[in-house]
């Protein structure tokens, strides 16, 4: 008994509760931000900064703790402006995002996971000789989020983070039912994403957060579906769609799912449709990244930190009027039963640091005018994203320090007509706790 207590004390001390570096920064409200070519994009508005020691308001994140980190950037073009932005690690451009439609605001995002050492920097830059114009309403469209990855493997004895992230630097014509390919591995601790097939295989069962994005060739369509496959039983998860006349069109999505050991996940082109994806060494739009949030072994450990994970989607068309919350009807995961389908509201069950993502697709000629609300205050969102001829997508993400009992939902700021069907889930809302800082209040 004494030996048991000592052993437990040592384990607790060695592993402790994982408290990551995490931040979301944005740009001033009601502003058009112009940057000349070869500029570092600045994000002077702090939404959350948890643990970083260096000041990131100049737009440069400097690593103060070795580790694996996820970075997510959202951009929104000014009505008659455009943006091409690259996410950099030190002097290397890793991933690109692009947005432009004359006469409209359009959004795009990208996500990467990279290993950083003390002193490494991550930033967002415009391309040499290509000025950009970014639009910010009151909803904070342009954001830069970073999160150190980790978990609390008390008993599995396995301290490594399972993470993969890859991008494509090739044009691809992906025919219906074929898998999107990736060419540059940014991080892969365990050889879990096979670049020769584009397939990720879960090596241990648990909950995984998955991110994928892409950009079409000019005047072409992209329609991509995320599928899981376990023992030849296929499971559809969610999709992205983009098409803009005479333009390059971008879309991305984020979802959290449970994967069994050996289960495989890949991004396919929609059956019967060719997705023509833009890619070159300077334009790495197509990416697929993911990480295990927690393994089933650690989840079943009674001494573990409380685990909060939810991820929901919309599997039907929905009209959302001003002030209303989106009622996501498909539950991918909701460990603490903290998301209410009838109200669309996630009630924070444990005080802590959380990461949230949402993405939506509108019907052609409908506004996309949505924001992530904390109680009655919009935190991040997008305003008046619109494409007269085709559906269009937008999203955003934020790290937030929340108190148990607070509410988070995705609300409309104007009338929105959102698209969904059982095999067409474009609108998603996901979140998970990175670290608890207070007691459980619910559940
Ligand atoms: C771009 O800016 C960096 C400094 O941020 C500078 O070192 C580099 O020479 C510039 N490149 C060009 C082509 O101007
Ligand atoms: C960060 O830098 C900005 C501009 O350089 C400065 O205005 C701000 O006070 C700094 N914030 C902190 C917390 O040091
Ligand atoms: C959802 O909206 C799309 C676009 O307007 C339409 O094609 C589709 O038939 C709608 N689905 C249902 C079930 O009404």
CSV table of N, CA and C in Angstrom, one decimal, residues 62-161:
chain,number,residue,atom,x,y,z
A,62,UNK,N,7.1,33.2,-30.9
A,62,UNK,CA,8.5,32.6,-30.6
A,62,UNK,C,8.3,31.5,-29.6
A,63,UNK,N,8.8,30.3,-29.9
A,63,UNK,CA,8.6,29.2,-29.1
A,63,UNK,C,9.5,29.3,-27.8
A,64,UNK,N,8.8,29.2,-26.7
A,64,UNK,CA,9.5,29.2,-25.4
A,64,UNK,C,9.6,27.9,-24.7
A,65,UNK,N,9.1,26.8,-25.4
A,65,UNK,CA,9.1,25.5,-24.8
A,65,UNK,C,9.1,24.5,-25.9
A,66,UNK,N,10.1,23.6,-26.0
A,66,UNK,CA,10.1,22.6,-27.1
A,66,UNK,C,8.8,21.8,-27.1
A,67,UNK,N,8.4,21.5,-28.3
A,67,UNK,CA,7.1,20.7,-28.4
A,67,UNK,C,6.6,20.6,-29.7
A,68,UNK,N,5.4,20.0,-29.8
A,68,UNK,CA,4.6,19.9,-31.1
A,68,UNK,C,3.5,20.9,-31.0
A,69,UNK,N,3.3,21.7,-32.0
A,69,UNK,CA,2.3,22.8,-31.9
A,69,UNK,C,1.4,22.7,-33.2
A,70,UNK,N,0.2,23.1,-33.0
A,70,UNK,CA,-0.8,23.3,-34.1
A,70,UNK,C,-1.0,24.8,-34.3
A,71,UNK,N,-1.0,25.2,-35.6
A,71,UNK,CA,-1.3,26.6,-35.9
A,71,UNK,C,-2.4,26.7,-36.9
A,72,UNK,N,-3.3,27.6,-36.7
A,72,UNK,CA,-4.5,27.8,-37.6
A,72,UNK,C,-4.6,29.3,-37.9
A,73,UNK,N,-4.8,29.6,-39.2
A,73,UNK,CA,-4.9,31.0,-39.6
A,73,UNK,C,-6.2,31.1,-40.4
A,74,UNK,N,-7.0,32.1,-40.1
A,74,UNK,CA,-8.1,32.5,-40.9
A,74,UNK,C,-7.9,33.8,-41.6
A,75,UNK,N,-8.2,34.0,-42.8
A,75,UNK,CA,-8.1,35.2,-43.5
A,75,UNK,C,-9.5,35.6,-44.1
A,76,UNK,N,-9.7,36.9,-44.3
A,76,UNK,CA,-10.9,37.4,-44.9
A,76,UNK,C,-10.6,38.6,-45.8
A,77,UNK,N,-10.9,38.5,-47.1
A,77,UNK,CA,-10.5,39.6,-48.0
A,77,UNK,C,-11.5,40.8,-47.9
A,78,UNK,N,-10.9,41.9,-48.2
A,78,UNK,CA,-11.7,43.2,-48.3
A,78,UNK,C,-12.5,43.0,-49.6
A,79,UNK,N,-13.6,43.8,-49.6
A,79,UNK,CA,-14.6,43.7,-50.7
A,79,UNK,C,-13.9,43.7,-52.1
A,80,UNK,N,-13.0,44.7,-52.3
A,80,UNK,CA,-12.3,44.7,-53.6
A,80,UNK,C,-10.9,44.4,-53.4
A,81,UNK,N,-10.6,43.6,-52.4
A,81,UNK,CA,-9.2,43.2,-52.1
A,81,UNK,C,-9.0,41.7,-52.2
A,82,UNK,N,-7.8,41.3,-51.9
A,82,UNK,CA,-7.6,39.8,-51.9
A,82,UNK,C,-6.4,39.5,-50.9
A,83,UNK,N,-6.2,38.3,-50.6
A,83,UNK,CA,-5.1,37.9,-49.9
A,83,UNK,C,-4.5,36.6,-50.3
A,84,UNK,N,-3.2,36.6,-50.3
A,84,UNK,CA,-2.4,35.3,-50.4
A,84,UNK,C,-1.5,35.4,-49.2
A,85,UNK,N,-1.6,34.4,-48.3
A,85,UNK,CA,-0.8,34.4,-47.1
A,85,UNK,C,-0.1,33.1,-46.9
A,86,UNK,N,1.1,33.1,-46.4
A,86,UNK,CA,1.8,31.9,-46.0
A,86,UNK,C,2.1,31.8,-44.6
A,87,UNK,N,1.9,30.6,-44.0
A,87,UNK,CA,2.2,30.4,-42.6
A,87,UNK,C,3.7,29.9,-42.6
A,88,UNK,N,4.5,30.6,-41.9
A,88,UNK,CA,6.0,30.3,-41.9
A,88,UNK,C,6.4,29.6,-40.6
A,89,UNK,N,7.3,28.7,-40.7
A,89,UNK,CA,8.2,28.3,-39.5
A,89,UNK,C,9.6,28.8,-39.8
A,90,UNK,N,10.1,29.7,-39.0
A,90,UNK,CA,11.4,30.3,-39.3
A,90,UNK,C,11.3,30.9,-40.7
A,91,UNK,N,12.3,30.5,-41.6
A,91,UNK,CA,12.2,31.1,-43.0
A,91,UNK,C,11.5,30.2,-44.0
A,92,UNK,N,10.9,29.1,-43.5
A,92,UNK,CA,10.2,28.2,-44.5
A,92,UNK,C,8.7,28.4,-44.5
A,93,UNK,N,8.1,28.6,-45.7
A,93,UNK,CA,6.7,28.7,-45.9
A,93,UNK,C,6.1,27.3,-45.9
A,94,UNK,N,5.1,27.1,-45.0
A,94,UNK,CA,4.6,25.7,-44.9
A,94,UNK,C,3.3,25.5,-45.5
A,95,UNK,N,2.4,26.5,-45.5
A,95,UNK,CA,1.0,26.3,-46.0
A,95,UNK,C,0.5,27.7,-46.4
A,96,UNK,N,-0.4,27.7,-47.4
A,96,UNK,CA,-0.9,28.9,-48.0
A,96,UNK,C,-2.4,29.1,-47.9
A,97,UNK,N,-2.9,30.3,-47.8
A,97,UNK,CA,-4.3,30.5,-47.9
A,97,UNK,C,-4.6,31.7,-48.8
A,98,UNK,N,-5.7,31.6,-49.5
A,98,UNK,CA,-6.0,32.5,-50.6
A,98,UNK,C,-7.5,32.9,-50.6
A,99,UNK,N,-7.8,34.2,-50.8
A,99,UNK,CA,-9.2,34.6,-50.9
A,99,UNK,C,-9.4,35.8,-51.8
A,100,UNK,N,-10.3,35.7,-52.7
A,100,UNK,CA,-10.6,36.9,-53.5
A,100,UNK,C,-11.9,36.6,-54.3
A,101,UNK,N,-12.9,37.5,-54.2
A,101,UNK,CA,-14.0,37.6,-55.1
A,101,UNK,C,-14.3,39.1,-55.3
A,102,UNK,N,-14.3,39.6,-56.5
A,102,UNK,CA,-14.6,41.1,-56.6
A,102,UNK,C,-16.0,41.4,-56.1
A,103,UNK,N,-16.0,42.4,-55.3
A,103,UNK,CA,-17.3,42.9,-54.8
A,103,UNK,C,-17.8,42.1,-53.6
A,104,UNK,N,-17.0,41.1,-53.0
A,104,UNK,CA,-17.5,40.4,-51.9
A,104,UNK,C,-16.3,40.1,-50.9
A,105,UNK,N,-16.6,39.8,-49.7
A,105,UNK,CA,-15.7,39.4,-48.7
A,105,UNK,C,-15.6,37.9,-48.8
A,106,UNK,N,-14.4,37.3,-48.8
A,106,UNK,CA,-14.4,35.8,-48.8
A,106,UNK,C,-13.3,35.4,-47.8
A,107,UNK,N,-13.5,34.2,-47.3
A,107,UNK,CA,-12.7,33.7,-46.2
A,107,UNK,C,-11.9,32.4,-46.6
A,108,UNK,N,-10.8,32.2,-46.0
A,108,UNK,CA,-10.1,30.9,-46.2
A,108,UNK,C,-9.2,30.7,-45.0
A,109,UNK,N,-8.8,29.4,-44.8
A,109,UNK,CA,-8.1,29.1,-43.6
A,109,UNK,C,-7.1,28.0,-44.0
A,110,UNK,N,-6.1,27.8,-43.1
A,110,UNK,CA,-5.2,26.6,-43.2
A,110,UNK,C,-4.7,26.2,-41.9
A,111,UNK,N,-4.3,25.0,-41.7
A,111,UNK,CA,-3.9,24.4,-40.4
A,111,UNK,C,-2.7,23.6,-40.6
A,112,UNK,N,-1.7,23.8,-39.8
A,112,UNK,CA,-0.5,22.9,-39.8
A,112,UNK,C,-0.1,22.5,-38.4
A,113,UNK,N,0.6,21.4,-38.3
A,113,UNK,CA,1.2,20.9,-37.0
A,113,UNK,C,2.7,20.8,-37.3
A,114,UNK,N,3.5,21.4,-36.4
A,114,UNK,CA,4.9,21.3,-36.6
A,114,UNK,C,5.6,21.1,-35.2
A,115,UNK,N,6.8,20.6,-35.3
A,115,UNK,CA,7.6,20.4,-34.1
A,115,UNK,C,8.5,21.7,-34.0
A,116,UNK,N,8.5,22.3,-32.8
A,116,UNK,CA,9.3,23.5,-32.6
A,116,UNK,C,10.3,23.3,-31.5
A,117,UNK,N,11.4,24.0,-31.6
A,117,UNK,CA,12.4,24.0,-30.6
A,117,UNK,C,12.5,25.5,-30.0
A,118,UNK,N,13.0,25.6,-28.9
A,118,UNK,CA,13.2,26.9,-28.2
A,118,UNK,C,13.7,27.9,-29.2
A,119,UNK,N,13.1,29.1,-29.4
A,119,UNK,CA,13.6,30.1,-30.2
A,119,UNK,C,13.0,30.1,-31.7
A,120,UNK,N,12.4,28.9,-32.1
A,120,UNK,CA,11.8,28.9,-33.4
A,120,UNK,C,10.7,29.9,-33.5
A,121,UNK,N,10.4,30.4,-34.7
A,121,UNK,CA,9.3,31.4,-34.8
A,121,UNK,C,8.3,30.9,-35.8
A,122,UNK,N,7.0,31.3,-35.6
A,122,UNK,CA,6.0,31.0,-36.5
A,122,UNK,C,5.2,32.3,-36.8
A,123,UNK,N,5.0,32.6,-38.0
A,123,UNK,CA,4.3,33.8,-38.4
A,123,UNK,C,3.5,33.7,-39.7
A,124,UNK,N,2.7,34.7,-40.0
A,124,UNK,CA,2.0,34.7,-41.3
A,124,UNK,C,2.5,35.9,-42.1
A,125,UNK,N,2.8,35.6,-43.4
A,125,UNK,CA,3.4,36.6,-44.2
A,125,UNK,C,2.7,36.8,-45.5
A,126,UNK,N,2.8,38.0,-46.1
A,126,UNK,CA,2.3,38.1,-47.5
A,126,UNK,C,3.5,37.7,-48.4
A,127,UNK,N,3.2,37.4,-49.6
A,127,UNK,CA,4.2,37.0,-50.6
A,127,UNK,C,5.0,38.2,-51.1
A,128,UNK,N,6.2,38.0,-51.5
A,128,UNK,CA,7.0,39.1,-52.0
A,128,UNK,C,6.3,39.8,-53.2
A,129,UNK,N,6.2,41.1,-53.1
A,129,UNK,CA,5.5,41.9,-54.2
A,129,UNK,C,4.0,41.7,-54.3
A,130,UNK,N,3.4,41.0,-53.4
A,130,UNK,CA,1.9,40.8,-53.5
A,130,UNK,C,1.3,41.4,-52.2
A,131,UNK,N,0.8,42.7,-52.3
A,131,UNK,CA,0.1,43.3,-51.2
A,131,UNK,C,-1.2,42.6,-50.9
A,132,UNK,N,-1.7,42.7,-49.6
A,132,UNK,CA,-2.9,42.1,-49.3
A,132,UNK,C,-3.8,43.1,-48.6
A,133,UNK,N,-5.1,42.9,-48.7
A,133,UNK,CA,-6.1,43.7,-48.0
A,133,UNK,C,-7.0,42.8,-47.2
A,134,UNK,N,-7.0,42.9,-45.9
A,134,UNK,CA,-7.8,42.0,-45.0
A,134,UNK,C,-8.9,42.8,-44.4
A,135,UNK,N,-10.1,42.2,-44.3
A,135,UNK,CA,-11.3,42.9,-43.8
A,135,UNK,C,-11.7,42.4,-42.5
A,136,UNK,N,-11.9,43.3,-41.5
A,136,UNK,CA,-12.4,42.9,-40.2
A,136,UNK,C,-13.6,43.7,-39.9
A,137,UNK,N,-14.7,42.9,-39.6
A,137,UNK,CA,-16.0,43.6,-39.2
A,137,UNK,C,-15.9,43.6,-37.6
A,138,UNK,N,-17.0,43.7,-37.0
A,138,UNK,CA,-17.0,43.6,-35.5
A,138,UNK,C,-16.8,42.2,-35.1
A,139,UNK,N,-16.7,41.3,-36.0
A,139,UNK,CA,-16.7,39.9,-35.6
A,139,UNK,C,-15.3,39.2,-35.6
A,140,UNK,N,-14.3,40.0,-36.0
A,140,UNK,CA,-12.9,39.5,-36.0
A,140,UNK,C,-12.7,38.3,-36.9
A,141,UNK,N,-12.6,38.6,-38.2
A,141,UNK,CA,-12.5,37.5,-39.2
A,141,UNK,C,-11.0,37.0,-39.2
A,142,UNK,N,-10.0,37.9,-39.1
A,142,UNK,CA,-8.6,37.5,-39.3
A,142,UNK,C,-8.0,37.1,-38.0
A,143,UNK,N,-7.8,35.8,-37.8
A,143,UNK,CA,-7.2,35.3,-36.6
A,143,UNK,C,-6.0,34.4,-36.8
A,144,UNK,N,-5.2,34.3,-35.8
A,144,UNK,CA,-4.0,33.4,-35.8
A,144,UNK,C,-4.1,32.7,-34.4
A,145,UNK,N,-4.1,31.4,-34.5
A,145,UNK,CA,-4.3,30.5,-33.3
A,145,UNK,C,-3.1,29.6,-33.2
A,146,UNK,N,-2.6,29.4,-32.0
A,146,UNK,CA,-1.5,28.4,-31.8
A,146,UNK,C,-1.8,27.6,-30.6
A,147,UNK,N,-1.6,26.3,-30.6
A,147,UNK,CA,-1.8,25.4,-29.4
A,147,UNK,C,-0.7,24.4,-29.3
A,148,UNK,N,0.0,24.3,-28.2
A,148,UNK,CA,0.9,23.2,-28.0
A,148,UNK,C,0.1,22.0,-27.7
A,149,UNK,N,0.5,20.9,-28.4
A,149,UNK,CA,-0.2,19.6,-28.2
A,149,UNK,C,0.4,18.8,-27.1
A,150,UNK,N,-0.5,18.0,-26.5
A,150,UNK,CA,0.0,17.1,-25.4
A,150,UNK,C,-1.2,16.5,-24.8
A,151,UNK,N,-0.9,15.6,-23.9
A,151,UNK,CA,-2.0,15.0,-23.2
A,151,UNK,C,-1.5,14.6,-21.8
A,152,UNK,N,-2.3,13.8,-21.1
A,152,UNK,CA,-1.9,13.5,-19.8
A,152,UNK,C,-1.8,12.0,-19.6
A,153,UNK,N,-0.8,11.4,-20.2
A,153,UNK,CA,-0.7,9.9,-20.2
A,153,UNK,C,-0.2,9.3,-18.9
A,154,UNK,N,-1.1,9.3,-17.9
A,154,UNK,CA,-0.7,8.9,-16.6
A,154,UNK,C,-0.3,7.5,-16.5
A,155,UNK,N,-1.0,6.6,-17.1
A,155,UNK,CA,-0.7,5.1,-16.9
A,155,UNK,C,-0.3,4.5,-18.2
A,156,UNK,N,-0.6,5.1,-19.4
A,156,UNK,CA,-0.1,4.4,-20.6
A,156,UNK,C,1.4,4.4,-20.7
A,157,UNK,N,2.0,5.3,-19.9
A,157,UNK,CA,3.5,5.3,-19.9
A,157,UNK,C,4.0,5.9,-21.2
A,158,UNK,N,3.1,6.4,-22.0
A,158,UNK,CA,3.5,6.8,-23.3
A,158,UNK,C,3.4,8.3,-23.4
A,159,UNK,N,4.5,9.1,-23.4
A,159,UNK,CA,4.4,10.5,-23.3
A,159,UNK,C,4.3,11.2,-24.6
A,160,UNK,N,4.6,10.4,-25.7
A,160,UNK,CA,4.6,11.1,-27.0
A,160,UNK,C,3.3,11.5,-27.5
A,161,UNK,N,3.3,12.6,-28.3
A,161,UNK,CA,2.0,13.1,-28.9
A,161,UNK,C,1.9,12.4,-30.2
